[in-house]
């Protein structure tokens, strides 16, 4: 099973990924978790390249897909084979939203490229953490290239994730609440899906 966490900047994904991993651990369930872009040392190297400012959007997309392809082949498929639950901090939906919608490449074109490069795998469950960007941006450490963009960019980002979250796998979580309430909702959903 693959579970992804998605959303705009500073919505608390990495915190909730950690809470979920600890929860699975308590239940004795094997898991693997990583972030994108990034993961293995090689893909963390790609992450460094991705964060260069002023990159062309297709170059950005190719870096993301290079990281994803390595992760799918070296991490995801072997972990699934071993019966592990794979938890990913940003995955295909971020690519559709950041490069497809905000970057202007188009969702259809980005998805087609992912399918052609065998980097398109739909997770079983996707949490879309939704937070008013005005609140979310107070939580982040400045430095990432998208985090420094103007408020309108973050509003569009939020809307693009909400517009995209229409598949049965998507679960929109109001993350503008105390952390425990948010994690209770996430863990209850996972327990239901895993029949815990
Ligand atoms: P984060 O891990 O701190 O959320 O930062 C990752 C950044 O990478 C974030 O600004 C979103 C961006 N990103 C894309 O633009 N496209 C993608 O496909 C992914 C996975 C991330």
Tab-separated table of C-alpha atoms and ligand atoms in Angstrom:
chain	number	residue	atom	x	y	z
A	1	UNK	CA	0.000	0.000	0.000
A	2	UNK	CA	1.169	3.527	-0.803
A	3	UNK	CA	0.024	6.527	1.243
A	4	UNK	CA	0.992	10.014	0.074
A	5	UNK	CA	0.779	13.363	1.833
A	6	UNK	CA	0.162	16.464	-0.256
A	7	UNK	CA	-0.621	20.138	0.180
A	8	UNK	CA	0.850	23.618	-0.082
A	9	UNK	CA	3.842	25.038	1.739
A	10	UNK	CA	4.028	24.777	5.543
A	11	UNK	CA	0.864	22.666	5.971
A	12	UNK	CA	2.557	20.189	8.350
A	13	UNK	CA	3.032	17.169	6.071
A	14	UNK	CA	6.333	16.012	7.524
A	15	UNK	CA	4.975	16.157	11.101
A	16	UNK	CA	1.985	13.999	10.165
A	17	UNK	CA	4.143	11.577	8.189
A	18	UNK	CA	6.218	11.043	11.356
A	19	UNK	CA	3.103	10.557	13.504
A	20	UNK	CA	1.731	8.004	11.042
A	21	UNK	CA	5.015	6.073	10.930
A	22	UNK	CA	5.076	5.925	14.747
A	23	UNK	CA	1.462	4.688	14.717
A	24	UNK	CA	2.274	1.898	12.254
A	25	UNK	CA	5.308	0.990	14.343
A	26	UNK	CA	3.071	0.650	17.432
A	27	UNK	CA	0.897	-1.774	15.480
A	28	UNK	CA	3.957	-3.766	14.411
A	29	UNK	CA	3.382	-2.930	10.743
A	30	UNK	CA	6.434	-2.590	8.475
A	31	UNK	CA	6.756	0.748	6.701
A	32	UNK	CA	9.081	2.831	4.560
A	33	UNK	CA	8.933	6.592	4.347
A	34	UNK	CA	10.699	9.233	2.268
A	35	UNK	CA	10.139	12.683	0.802
A	36	UNK	CA	10.125	13.923	-2.779
A	37	UNK	CA	12.135	15.258	-4.325
A	38	UNK	CA	14.656	13.325	-2.249
A	39	UNK	CA	14.799	10.006	-0.434
A	40	UNK	CA	18.032	8.145	-1.130
A	41	UNK	CA	21.342	10.078	-0.940
A	42	UNK	CA	21.321	10.254	-4.768
A	43	UNK	CA	17.802	11.713	-4.828
A	44	UNK	CA	18.664	14.154	-2.040
A	45	UNK	CA	21.383	15.314	-4.461
A	46	UNK	CA	18.683	15.864	-7.100
A	47	UNK	CA	16.692	17.806	-4.480
A	48	UNK	CA	19.674	20.168	-4.113
A	49	UNK	CA	19.677	20.743	-7.882
A	50	UNK	CA	15.892	21.197	-7.939
A	51	UNK	CA	16.124	24.036	-5.425
A	52	UNK	CA	18.361	26.110	-7.703
A	53	UNK	CA	16.485	29.326	-8.367
A	54	UNK	CA	15.349	30.304	-11.849
A	55	UNK	CA	15.183	26.830	-13.417
A	56	UNK	CA	13.051	26.305	-16.486
A	57	UNK	CA	9.821	24.464	-15.543
A	58	UNK	CA	10.510	21.478	-17.822
A	59	UNK	CA	13.997	21.184	-16.294
A	60	UNK	CA	12.332	21.187	-12.859
A	61	UNK	CA	9.928	18.491	-13.998
A	62	UNK	CA	12.731	16.316	-15.381
A	63	UNK	CA	14.636	16.568	-12.079
A	64	UNK	CA	11.501	15.590	-10.135
A	65	UNK	CA	10.886	12.639	-12.446
A	66	UNK	CA	14.518	11.500	-12.229
A	67	UNK	CA	14.202	11.439	-8.441
A	68	UNK	CA	10.822	9.671	-8.652
A	69	UNK	CA	12.023	7.017	-11.076
A	70	UNK	CA	14.972	6.146	-8.822
A	71	UNK	CA	12.652	6.028	-5.812
A	72	UNK	CA	10.088	3.830	-7.549
A	73	UNK	CA	12.656	1.319	-8.757
A	74	UNK	CA	14.979	1.293	-5.747
A	75	UNK	CA	12.616	1.969	-2.836
A	76	UNK	CA	8.902	1.679	-3.603
A	77	UNK	CA	8.675	-1.526	-5.638
A	78	UNK	CA	11.032	-3.542	-3.363
A	79	UNK	CA	9.192	-2.266	-0.249
A	80	UNK	CA	5.787	-3.217	-1.680
A	81	UNK	CA	7.192	-6.615	-2.573
A	82	UNK	CA	8.185	-7.029	1.087
A	83	UNK	CA	4.663	-6.094	2.208
A	84	UNK	CA	5.659	-2.701	3.599
A	85	UNK	CA	3.416	0.343	3.776
A	86	UNK	CA	5.084	3.122	1.788
A	87	UNK	CA	4.505	6.662	3.031
A	88	UNK	CA	5.602	9.485	0.752
A	89	UNK	CA	5.852	13.166	1.637
A	90	UNK	CA	4.737	14.651	-1.733
A	91	UNK	CA	4.246	12.478	-4.803
A	92	UNK	CA	2.433	12.587	-8.175
A	93	UNK	CA	-0.161	15.170	-7.141
A	94	UNK	CA	2.531	17.722	-6.265
A	95	UNK	CA	3.958	17.318	-9.755
A	96	UNK	CA	0.536	17.834	-11.356
A	97	UNK	CA	-0.065	20.905	-9.204
A	98	UNK	CA	3.354	22.610	-9.106
A	99	UNK	CA	4.614	21.909	-12.622
A	100	UNK	CA	1.282	21.177	-14.354
A	101	UNK	CA	-0.965	23.910	-12.952
A	102	UNK	CA	1.249	26.578	-11.341
A	103	UNK	CA	4.148	25.988	-13.737
A	104	UNK	CA	1.740	26.151	-16.692
A	105	UNK	CA	2.764	22.876	-18.371
A	106	UNK	CA	-0.761	21.493	-18.080
A	107	UNK	CA	-1.995	18.547	-16.042
A	108	UNK	CA	-2.558	16.329	-19.097
A	109	UNK	CA	0.936	16.895	-20.480
A	110	UNK	CA	2.629	16.285	-17.135
A	111	UNK	CA	0.639	13.134	-16.507
A	112	UNK	CA	1.423	11.847	-20.017
A	113	UNK	CA	5.127	12.352	-19.412
A	114	UNK	CA	4.881	10.520	-16.092
A	115	UNK	CA	3.116	7.614	-17.779
A	116	UNK	CA	5.726	7.466	-20.545
A	117	UNK	CA	8.625	7.509	-18.076
A	118	UNK	CA	6.952	4.959	-15.778
A	119	UNK	CA	6.853	7.443	-12.926
A	120	UNK	CA	3.064	7.419	-12.633
A	121	UNK	CA	1.842	5.251	-9.767
A	122	UNK	CA	-1.403	6.175	-8.038
A	123	UNK	CA	-1.218	5.855	-4.264
A	124	UNK	CA	-3.957	3.897	-2.465
A	125	UNK	CA	-4.591	6.817	-0.139
A	126	UNK	CA	-3.641	10.495	-0.449
A	127	UNK	CA	-4.031	12.991	2.361
A	128	UNK	CA	-4.362	16.550	1.103
A	129	UNK	CA	-3.592	18.797	4.062
A	130	UNK	CA	-5.520	21.999	3.589
A	131	UNK	CA	-4.504	25.162	5.429
A	132	UNK	CA	-5.165	28.838	4.799
A	133	UNK	CA	-1.819	29.949	3.298
A	134	UNK	CA	-1.844	32.999	5.596
A	135	UNK	CA	-1.535	30.618	8.552
A	136	UNK	CA	0.655	27.993	6.893
A	137	UNK	CA	3.355	30.414	5.778
A	138	UNK	CA	3.979	31.506	9.370
A	139	UNK	CA	5.250	27.966	10.092
A	140	UNK	CA	7.880	27.679	7.405
A	141	UNK	CA	11.596	28.352	7.359
A	142	UNK	CA	12.369	30.741	4.493
A	143	UNK	CA	14.687	29.453	1.774
A	144	UNK	CA	12.657	27.193	-0.509
A	145	UNK	CA	12.078	28.689	-3.897
A	146	UNK	CA	8.275	28.417	-3.870
A	147	UNK	CA	7.873	29.520	-0.281
A	148	UNK	CA	9.133	32.983	-1.170
A	149	UNK	CA	6.443	33.503	-3.801
A	150	UNK	CA	3.685	36.076	-3.404
A	151	UNK	CA	0.453	35.303	-1.429
A	152	UNK	CA	-1.588	34.888	-4.639
A	153	UNK	CA	0.715	32.019	-5.677
A	154	UNK	CA	-0.040	30.190	-2.427
A	155	UNK	CA	-3.784	30.748	-2.823
A	156	UNK	CA	-3.622	29.263	-6.322
A	157	UNK	CA	-1.575	26.375	-4.971
A	158	UNK	CA	-4.185	25.631	-2.315
A	159	UNK	CA	-7.006	25.787	-4.860
A	160	UNK	CA	-5.130	23.587	-7.335
A	161	UNK	CA	-4.716	20.839	-4.709
A	162	UNK	CA	-8.406	21.078	-3.789
A	163	UNK	CA	-9.453	20.960	-7.459
A	164	UNK	CA	-7.284	17.914	-8.059
A	165	UNK	CA	-8.476	15.985	-5.000
A	166	UNK	CA	-11.424	14.320	-6.704
A	167	UNK	CA	-10.379	10.665	-6.872
A	168	UNK	CA	-11.587	8.072	-4.360
A	169	UNK	CA	-8.047	7.890	-2.938
A	170	UNK	CA	-8.058	11.577	-1.958
A	171	UNK	CA	-8.886	12.551	1.583
A	172	UNK	CA	-8.926	16.301	2.225
A	173	UNK	CA	-7.958	17.103	5.799
A	174	UNK	CA	-8.665	20.444	7.437
A	175	UNK	CA	-5.156	20.973	8.831
A	176	UNK	CA	-5.986	24.433	10.178
A	177	UNK	CA	-6.689	22.845	13.594
A	178	UNK	CA	-4.599	21.703	16.567
A	179	UNK	CA	-2.108	19.005	15.602
A	180	UNK	CA	-3.766	16.238	17.639
A	181	UNK	CA	-7.133	16.766	15.970
A	182	UNK	CA	-5.522	16.599	12.544
A	183	UNK	CA	-3.542	13.451	13.372
A	184	UNK	CA	-6.624	11.792	14.919
A	185	UNK	CA	-8.445	12.192	11.606
A	186	UNK	CA	-5.500	10.881	9.616
A	187	UNK	CA	-4.925	7.876	11.882
A	188	UNK	CA	-8.642	7.018	11.999
A	189	UNK	CA	-8.738	6.988	8.193
A	190	UNK	CA	-5.637	4.802	7.973
A	191	UNK	CA	-7.020	2.409	10.611
A	192	UNK	CA	-10.243	2.107	8.658
A	193	UNK	CA	-8.442	1.411	5.382
A	194	UNK	CA	-6.032	-1.068	6.986
A	195	UNK	CA	-8.872	-2.574	9.079
A	196	UNK	CA	-6.897	-2.099	12.322
B	1	LIG	P1	8.908	20.297	0.839
B	1	LIG	O1	9.435	18.914	0.864
B	1	LIG	O2	9.485	21.151	1.888
B	1	LIG	O3	7.435	20.379	0.755
B	1	LIG	O4	9.509	20.993	-0.482
B	1	LIG	C1	9.467	20.394	-1.685
B	1	LIG	C2	9.290	21.450	-2.725
B	1	LIG	O5	9.324	20.825	-3.991
B	1	LIG	C3	7.951	22.164	-2.616
B	1	LIG	O6	8.145	23.546	-2.832
B	1	LIG	C4	7.161	21.600	-3.768
B	1	LIG	C5	8.208	21.195	-4.759
B	1	LIG	N1	7.796	20.073	-5.597
B	1	LIG	C6	7.450	20.326	-6.911
B	1	LIG	O7	7.502	21.460	-7.363
B	1	LIG	N2	7.038	19.271	-7.688
B	1	LIG	C7	6.978	17.988	-7.227
B	1	LIG	O8	6.620	17.067	-7.958
B	1	LIG	C8	7.361	17.746	-5.860
B	1	LIG	C9	7.323	16.356	-5.323
B	1	LIG	C10	7.764	18.812	-5.086
